[in-house]
Amino acid sequence: MSEMANMDPEGIDGVRMSWNSWPRTKVEASKCVIPLAACISPIRHHPDIQTLPYAPLRCKTCASPLNCFARVDFTAKIWICPFCFQRNHFPPHYGMISETNLPAELYPQFTTVQYTLPNPSINPQMGVDPNASPALSPSPVFVFVLDTCMIEEEFDYVRSAMKRAIGLLPENALVGFVSFGTQAHVHELGFSDMSKVFVFRGTKEVTKDQVMEQLGLTVPGRRGPAASAAYQQKGMMPNGFPSSGVTRFLLPASDCEFTLNSLLDELQTDQWPVQPGTRASRCTGVALSVAAGLLGACLPGTGARIITLVGGPCTEGPGTIISKDLSDPVRSHKDLDKDAAPYFKKAVKFYDGLAKQLVSQGHVLDVFASALDQVGVAEMKVAVERTGGLAVLAESFGHSVFKDSFKRVFEDGEHSLGLCFNGTLEVNCSKDIKIQGIIGPCTSMEKKGPNVADTVIGEGNTSAWKMCGLDKSTCLTVFFDLSSTDRSNTPGTVNPQLYLQFLTSYQTPEGQSLLRVTTVTRQWVDSTVSSEELVQGFDQETAAVVMGRLASLKMEIEEGFDATRWLDRNLIRLCSKFGDYRKDDPSSFTLNPCFSLFPQFMFNLRRSQFVQVFNNSPDETAYFRMLLNKENITNAAVMLQPSLISYSFNTLPQPALLDVASIAADRILLLDSYFSVVIFHGMTIAQWRNMGYQNQTEHQAFAQLLQAPQDDAQMIIRERFPVPRLVVCDQHGSQARFLLAKLNPSATYNNAHEMAAGSDVIFTDDVSLQVFFEHLQRLAVQS
Amino acid sequence: MAAPVPPGAPRQQPPTGPPPNFQQNPNALADNFQNMNLNRPPSSNTRPPPFGQPPPFSSSSPASPMTRPGPFPSGATLRPASGSPSPTLPPNMAPGRPSGPPFGQPPPFGARPPPPGAFPSSMPPSAGSPPYGAPPPVTRPSPVASSSPVNMGPSGAPSGFMSNGPPAPAFQAGQRFAPPGSSQHQPPMGAPPAMGPPARGPPQAGAMRPFMGSPGAGASQVLPPSGMGQAAPAFGGPPQAMLGSVASPYAPQMPSQPGVPPMPGSMPPPRMYGMPPPMQNQMTAISPVIGQTGGTQPGASKIDPNQIPRPIPSSSVILHDTRQGNQANPPPPATSDYIVRDTGNCSPRYMRCTINQIPCTADLLTTSGMQLALLVQPLALPHPSEEPIQIVDFGEGGPVRCSRCKGYINPFMKFIDQGRRFICNLCGFTDETPRDYHCNLGPDGRRRDADERPELCRGTVEFVATKEYMVREPMPAVYFFLIDVSMNAVQTGATAAACSSINQVIGDLPEGPRTMVGIATFDSTIHFYNLKRALQQPLMLIVPDVQDVYTPLQTDVIVSVSECRQHLELLLESIPTMFENTRTSESAFGAAIKAAFLAMKSTGGKLMVFQSVLPSIGLGALAAREAEGRSNVSAGDKEAHKLLQPADKTLKDMAVEFAEYQVCVDVFITTKTYVDIASISVIPKVTGGQVYYYHPFSVVSDSVKLCNDLRWNVSRPQGFEAVMRVRCSQGIQVQEYHGNFCKRIPTDVDLPGIDCDKAIMVTLKHDDKLQDGAECAFQCALLYTTVYGERRIRVTTLSLPCTSNLSNLFRMADLDTQFVCFLKQAAREVPITPPLHVREQVTNFCINILLSYRKFCATVSSSGQLILPEALKLLPLYTLALIKSAGLRIEGKIDDRSFWINYVSSASTPSAIPLVYPRMIAVHDLDTQDGNGSIVPAPLPLSSEHVNDEGIYLLENGQDCLIYAGNSVNPDIMQQLLGVPSADQGGAEFTLQQYDNPLSKKLNEVVNEIRRQRCSFLRLRLCRKGDQSGMAFFSYLIEDKVPTGGLSYVEFLVHIHRQIQMKMSS
């Protein structure tokens, strides 16, 4: 399958599986070590996807839409559902169907098609007419939640970033604004007499109902002074909100841009005094509850994002992660391990509740955190991930990681993130296949059914998931299991193919409702007979990513889980099962090419930040994991195993081994580890550059050599969200650590004498890949 | 009485037929009435002061009343420093009230009693008729008058009178009562000039007026008491006086009188019952008297209404030395106009006792039926002519105090052993004199420096507090305004009125950087305003959680007034428009004050709340209990008084917390509906604040009052974060404090705010016997912070003689104080006891005192006479007034009653009396009335008999001022006074305007004078006969019989008499 990995490994479907041929039985499946998993990118753009202007035709028993794998009897005008084998009559408007006149969804190459849906929440009566033009749902809502506890300089950065963002919003987008410090302030943008803010105390947890009641959003106009009255009188009920009250707080971007800009100009950092030796009091939790409550007044089905800009840890009220005493350091992984982080669990519980509320409203939480210390992303992760929100972690609001990423969120056009709202994913699958759950940015909708497995991985117990926010790159990993009943008893009924169908409905930023239906088929193989087919169907890259995601998940939820040993054990089992060797003879060990890359992936995974968390803060780990879980396979693979390109005179740029041996004095290396992009100049190159040769016309080639990795780096950066950190460094420079940390330590101070001059060594006790392989071989062949 | 009054005087129909009410009386009586009327007060002085008037200083009399105003310019005066008046007053306002500090205390009734002689003149003539030969008795001053027995029964009738009479005549002579005809007001008694101080003497005789009782006999007997009176030579007429006093029952009462009307002719009229002027000054005491008259027949309804005791106003200023000849001088009536010279005891303004001699034993006190209590008003406004309180700075050591009881040094501490030690007059402990305070004693045993040291020669001094007296730096003057902007408030104009009032008053706040202000508005949420921002506009910060409130900013919500004046003005102007279209009808009053409190917590200060509707939401929300109460009137009658209790404890708990942080809350209730004052008032009560009540609120007529009330509130003399304690000599201890304060430990009261209008009642009890002839001292120490941030201790000391003689107690009883104690106790009872019960209690109080007097001090008199101690002769009248007062009226609105209760709880004596016993004057003939030297004409008796259809009357009680126009008033006069031809066109929303005619000018002058006296702007209302407003007016005429069962004055006397007789015989 490796050839598939080349250009477009995901194809029209956006689906990649760890195994492309499935063993028949649960027992066999468990022997395969690597779980049966499908990674799908539900709304990835693909030029071949057809958008059909009608509603899908659904099977009357299992409700799965008609697809190209259905058997069709054109004369009887009947189709047979591949999932439940139900025979369905075509409705009258399919009357014209024949072998030569097929609807798009029946074309064999269109395994993925997209339907436009009327928006049920806006115009229920239109739902019955599939031909009705799709109605637009309400304009999207953006509520900015801004931290005011920061130094002036940072505050200036973040204010200008916000102003720019507001300028980029579509005119009809509704904007709300909440600022917070010791208390949370909801700004009533529609009040013209003076600046008016509703103040919520930072120390007290508020429920959605309380927020709505206190903002006067429960009974229309009950509290609203002039502003809401004015809207009602003029018949201005923009977007048909049920309560006109909310229009006091949410105004179209075009109307409130000026107000917001001047408000931002006047906005001060938090005025509550901070005692020396203490942290500023910051009620992030309350501010988010309030913002969520405010959005609770929107019509169901409204797409909305809460865009949180935080500059420090929450120290006040619900969601607190740390005491105000500065001598108390923010929790580390060690603290979490030892259960010495007194605020952690409570805060997670709070965000879990917030996530539930947001999911039920269909709204998204985005977090943009910029601080040198942690801000509590680890605790917020649950809310961000479950709602499909974005997270960006930077060191400063002035840093390009934040600035450029933030801009990308609001940008239109080619580089837009394609942020969509209110997605739901449903999975249909053939009998005997059980769904264990999903790892990725979604929430279980607890829709039970015969296909739902008892064991749960990630968001499980369901065959449908909610994705309040999703974008072009969103990727979900669905874990499958097989039913434990032994089907070999009834071979007659066995269908050689298995079918999986993914239905994704979502709302585009323009307000259109779409349903994408992807149906894929794979083959059952009887691995007891031969493992050949099984081996051929192994997708190493996907499998590595799946293992990475699974290991991360287990580290989070299983107490005392030792990821390294777990990965090692599984790798050994896998090699034992699929390697060719003579028992107890390590030297005889060989691996099928379909598995050949996998051990190296595991080696790098073991060394990555996902497993070696102690080098990072819990916030960083949470951040990395969120991205690992939501990016597509290719990107996720880069996170596990960075790519390294080498630039030198006289050769084209070429991939280099991720090994310290790749370092050479006359080379430039470009490392892409996803979160950072490192341009590494060999010693000689750096000297030349420092002498300014690139500025001399006779050394144009050198200038070009210097420029090439820069260009490539920019290309990567442009495509990526969040924007990675760009590190330009020289050999032996301090920043070089960003590169060295990722390289295989084939040369360390222990064996430095063996190395050729000019190359580099890494000061580490970590085992090198070679040593790792040796051990692996030895253990794999053990009887 | 028409007497002095100008001819045209409308007031009564004097001569003629009895007023309707009286009809019941036998005709005979009727006749009498008329006569009586004449005599009575009409003329200028109506005042009742028990003591006869003290015309003593003749000189003063005429001019005196007026004086006060003069001296003191604007309000500024009040304040120590400030001199400048505040110009801002709105036009309407008279210069008066707020501004001028002047008023010391206004005597309840306008002028103080004029000299007796004065009025008579006119009266007599007309009325003068027949019967009385004895007129004199009636008059108060005149000896005769003094003991005025009211005759009840027929029996005594004629003769009875006579008896009184007898003395009378005598007096006359002696006393210079001018002949009837004499017109002078002044010192009626001829004596005055001569007498100088003594003058009073004579009058006093009059003082006692016995009530009913047969004339002759009663009178005389009474007197017997002390020879003392006589002894005092000084007083011109002592002897007689005595007699008179005795006799004087109002003689008139019934029977005897028939003939009685005597007075008319002669002199009496003047002071009528003025009582016993005597007591006060004179040292001699005339013996108390009993006034009695013997009315024979109990039932007899033959009391001559004109002869019954009524307050006699005086128009002259009394000069009062607190001690003379090393003896306490009984103070002038609280309601009179007096100037005090502090000669050792504190001025009675600051502290007065219900009895000016202290009974030696608890038994004696119990026997008398009287109360022993102090009324303390530590920051009372002094009379402008009084010497200011001296400030004593002891330096770092602080004031010298007794090391055992911590009493402060005072003139009654006795230095011994060459001045090396001193004996505490409170606990009796002997202390070492601090070295640097040592001074030798003179031959008289006093320290040689006593006269130079205020703390050794003044009853009131103020010590500079040292660090020891501060738990923190003295707090700044913080004023936080909280305004209701709910729909109702905005629509009724209350919000706008509050905003503009605040705007006008900002300039009156104390100057300086220590003055801070804050402002917030509230409806169903609370809106704070950040005033400090350097931005174009203030920032509005809303606190939406009204269940659990908080402050939205720690700083910037309260800022120095100088920094935010512009923002504040802008904001106040825009608030009414900003909320113009609000549809929020809910009001989160409780939450709002809590939030404001939190904002002020770090400093403390004054929180002024403008509230317009029932608090309906959030913390401390209240239910509309009144409606509830009404719906089951039949079933709930017994429970109705529960509506006068706070609904729950929430507000109380809040209030206690406020007090702890020195936040004083004043509530201005501008409403048209029920707001449950019973619950709301807990907060001002506990925090030393006050409730202002504008109901039904009208923008037209109440805005100005609101503004003035607010101005007075912030500009009157006041203190913050105060603690008060009263110490007593051994043998007596404080039983309880009553008033607006918070009490956390038993001995002290905490007063987040204290001002010149607030009084605290301190009830006392014996814990031991006192020595006859010794003195018993009371010392009130008030530690407070001035608005300028100075920490001070105001110490007032009063030392009174002890006595074991019951008649001394009666003689030295202080009617006003005694009554105000009843009043305050009744007010406390009202919410917990059904009203009928309270009335009964009140009546019993009165009866028990009179019974005791009758039993032990007037044993000789016949049982047919109702005998009243001269000093307490008005007690029945006041008691009747109390029974009929707003607070005890069952049919009254709950809020009105709650307000009344609240008002009474902190009212000072001079303001409590008129609340119960208002003043009514005729205004249609102002231009022709002879004011007797005072601007305000003499009050009329509160009887519909004195209200006639052609007249326009003004009735005021210090809070409300009703202007009643009869049905047949001359439209010209209407036009001149009120600007409308008939009352029907006046409308309820009424403001007094000054038109260009003498009558109107005079009326404005009068109203302004009253405002000045009352320190209150008064709510003016126009009343018409026949409608609700007219009923309201008549409900104040407490002498009338009320259809629903209220007795007329005469009937009440008869009732009391009967009860006494019953108890006597049983």
PDB file of C-alpha atoms in Angstrom, chain B residues 291-370:
ATOM      1  CA  GLY B 291     -54.170  70.709  90.081  1.00  0.00           C
ATOM      2  CA  GLN B 292     -57.312  69.558  90.643  1.00  0.00           C
ATOM      3  CA  THR B 293     -60.528  70.518  90.197  1.00  0.00           C
ATOM      4  CA  GLY B 294     -63.076  68.664  91.440  1.00  0.00           C
ATOM      5  CA  GLY B 295     -65.531  67.732  89.045  1.00  0.00           C
ATOM      6  CA  THR B 296     -68.077  66.179  90.861  1.00  0.00           C
ATOM      7  CA  GLN B 297     -69.922  64.094  88.780  1.00  0.00           C
ATOM      8  CA  PRO B 298     -67.924  61.750  87.099  1.00  0.00           C
ATOM      9  CA  GLY B 299     -69.958  61.256  84.271  1.00  0.00           C
ATOM     10  CA  ALA B 300     -70.810  64.635  83.994  1.00  0.00           C
ATOM     11  CA  SER B 301     -69.851  65.816  80.820  1.00  0.00           C
ATOM     12  CA  LYS B 302     -69.725  69.129  81.931  1.00  0.00           C
ATOM     13  CA  ILE B 303     -66.306  70.101  81.286  1.00  0.00           C
ATOM     14  CA  ASP B 304     -65.838  73.389  79.784  1.00  0.00           C
ATOM     15  CA  PRO B 305     -63.801  72.754  76.762  1.00  0.00           C
ATOM     16  CA  ASN B 306     -62.387  76.131  76.915  1.00  0.00           C
ATOM     17  CA  GLN B 307     -61.001  75.596  80.258  1.00  0.00           C
ATOM     18  CA  ILE B 308     -59.299  72.379  79.760  1.00  0.00           C
ATOM     19  CA  PRO B 309     -55.577  72.347  79.571  1.00  0.00           C
ATOM     20  CA  ARG B 310     -53.976  73.046  76.304  1.00  0.00           C
ATOM     21  CA  PRO B 311     -50.516  73.977  75.406  1.00  0.00           C
ATOM     22  CA  ILE B 312     -49.748  77.565  75.687  1.00  0.00           C
ATOM     23  CA  PRO B 313     -47.347  78.914  73.291  1.00  0.00           C
ATOM     24  CA  SER B 314     -44.878  81.459  74.212  1.00  0.00           C
ATOM     25  CA  SER B 315     -43.253  83.788  71.904  1.00  0.00           C
ATOM     26  CA  SER B 316     -40.421  84.831  74.019  1.00  0.00           C
ATOM     27  CA  VAL B 317     -37.080  83.246  74.311  1.00  0.00           C
ATOM     28  CA  ILE B 318     -36.255  81.807  77.624  1.00  0.00           C
ATOM     29  CA  LEU B 319     -32.818  82.227  79.054  1.00  0.00           C
ATOM     30  CA  HIS B 320     -31.800  79.167  80.898  1.00  0.00           C
ATOM     31  CA  ASP B 321     -28.875  78.567  83.186  1.00  0.00           C
ATOM     32  CA  THR B 322     -28.344  74.906  83.636  1.00  0.00           C
ATOM     33  CA  ARG B 323     -27.338  75.270  87.232  1.00  0.00           C
ATOM     34  CA  GLN B 324     -27.843  77.958  89.707  1.00  0.00           C
ATOM     35  CA  GLY B 325     -26.567  78.153  93.205  1.00  0.00           C
ATOM     36  CA  ASN B 326     -25.010  74.794  92.733  1.00  0.00           C
ATOM     37  CA  GLN B 327     -28.301  73.226  92.009  1.00  0.00           C
ATOM     38  CA  ALA B 328     -29.656  71.832  88.846  1.00  0.00           C
ATOM     39  CA  ASN B 329     -32.130  74.111  87.249  1.00  0.00           C
ATOM     40  CA  PRO B 330     -35.102  72.376  85.723  1.00  0.00           C
ATOM     41  CA  PRO B 331     -35.009  72.938  82.011  1.00  0.00           C
ATOM     42  CA  PRO B 332     -37.559  74.840  80.013  1.00  0.00           C
ATOM     43  CA  PRO B 333     -39.977  72.839  77.935  1.00  0.00           C
ATOM     44  CA  ALA B 334     -38.281  71.063  75.118  1.00  0.00           C
ATOM     45  CA  THR B 335     -40.579  72.652  72.651  1.00  0.00           C
ATOM     46  CA  SER B 336     -39.954  76.164  73.747  1.00  0.00           C
ATOM     47  CA  ASP B 337     -37.472  78.582  72.420  1.00  0.00           C
ATOM     48  CA  TYR B 338     -34.655  78.943  74.853  1.00  0.00           C
ATOM     49  CA  ILE B 339     -31.067  79.946  75.127  1.00  0.00           C
ATOM     50  CA  VAL B 340     -28.903  77.947  77.416  1.00  0.00           C
ATOM     51  CA  ARG B 341     -25.973  79.009  79.446  1.00  0.00           C
ATOM     52  CA  ASP B 342     -23.998  75.994  80.425  1.00  0.00           C
ATOM     53  CA  THR B 343     -23.126  76.484  84.048  1.00  0.00           C
ATOM     54  CA  GLY B 344     -22.185  72.969  84.909  1.00  0.00           C
ATOM     55  CA  ASN B 345     -24.972  70.782  83.665  1.00  0.00           C
ATOM     56  CA  CYS B 346     -25.292  70.099  80.006  1.00  0.00           C
ATOM     57  CA  SER B 347     -27.822  71.926  77.975  1.00  0.00           C
ATOM     58  CA  PRO B 348     -31.166  70.173  77.982  1.00  0.00           C
ATOM     59  CA  ARG B 349     -30.865  69.993  74.224  1.00  0.00           C
ATOM     60  CA  TYR B 350     -28.209  67.349  74.600  1.00  0.00           C
ATOM     61  CA  MET B 351     -29.659  65.410  77.425  1.00  0.00           C
ATOM     62  CA  ARG B 352     -32.748  65.704  79.488  1.00  0.00           C
ATOM     63  CA  CYS B 353     -34.337  63.487  82.008  1.00  0.00           C
ATOM     64  CA  THR B 354     -37.974  62.604  82.370  1.00  0.00           C
ATOM     65  CA  ILE B 355     -37.876  63.802  85.942  1.00  0.00           C
ATOM     66  CA  ASN B 356     -35.600  66.501  87.080  1.00  0.00           C
ATOM     67  CA  GLN B 357     -35.094  64.933  90.416  1.00  0.00           C
ATOM     68  CA  ILE B 358     -34.129  61.364  90.754  1.00  0.00           C
ATOM     69  CA  PRO B 359     -36.196  59.183  93.015  1.00  0.00           C
ATOM     70  CA  CYS B 360     -34.079  57.624  95.680  1.00  0.00           C
ATOM     71  CA  THR B 361     -35.602  54.237  95.368  1.00  0.00           C
ATOM     72  CA  ALA B 362     -37.084  52.080  92.739  1.00  0.00           C
ATOM     73  CA  ASP B 363     -40.228  51.802  94.808  1.00  0.00           C
ATOM     74  CA  LEU B 364     -40.738  55.484  94.821  1.00  0.00           C
ATOM     75  CA  LEU B 365     -40.408  55.557  91.101  1.00  0.00           C
ATOM     76  CA  THR B 366     -42.806  52.693  90.691  1.00  0.00           C
ATOM     77  CA  THR B 367     -45.280  54.394  92.917  1.00  0.00           C
ATOM     78  CA  SER B 368     -45.208  57.510  90.821  1.00  0.00           C
ATOM     79  CA  GLY B 369     -46.095  55.562  87.709  1.00  0.00           C
ATOM     80  CA  MET B 370     -43.606  57.624  85.818  1.00  0.00           C
TER      81      MET B 370
END
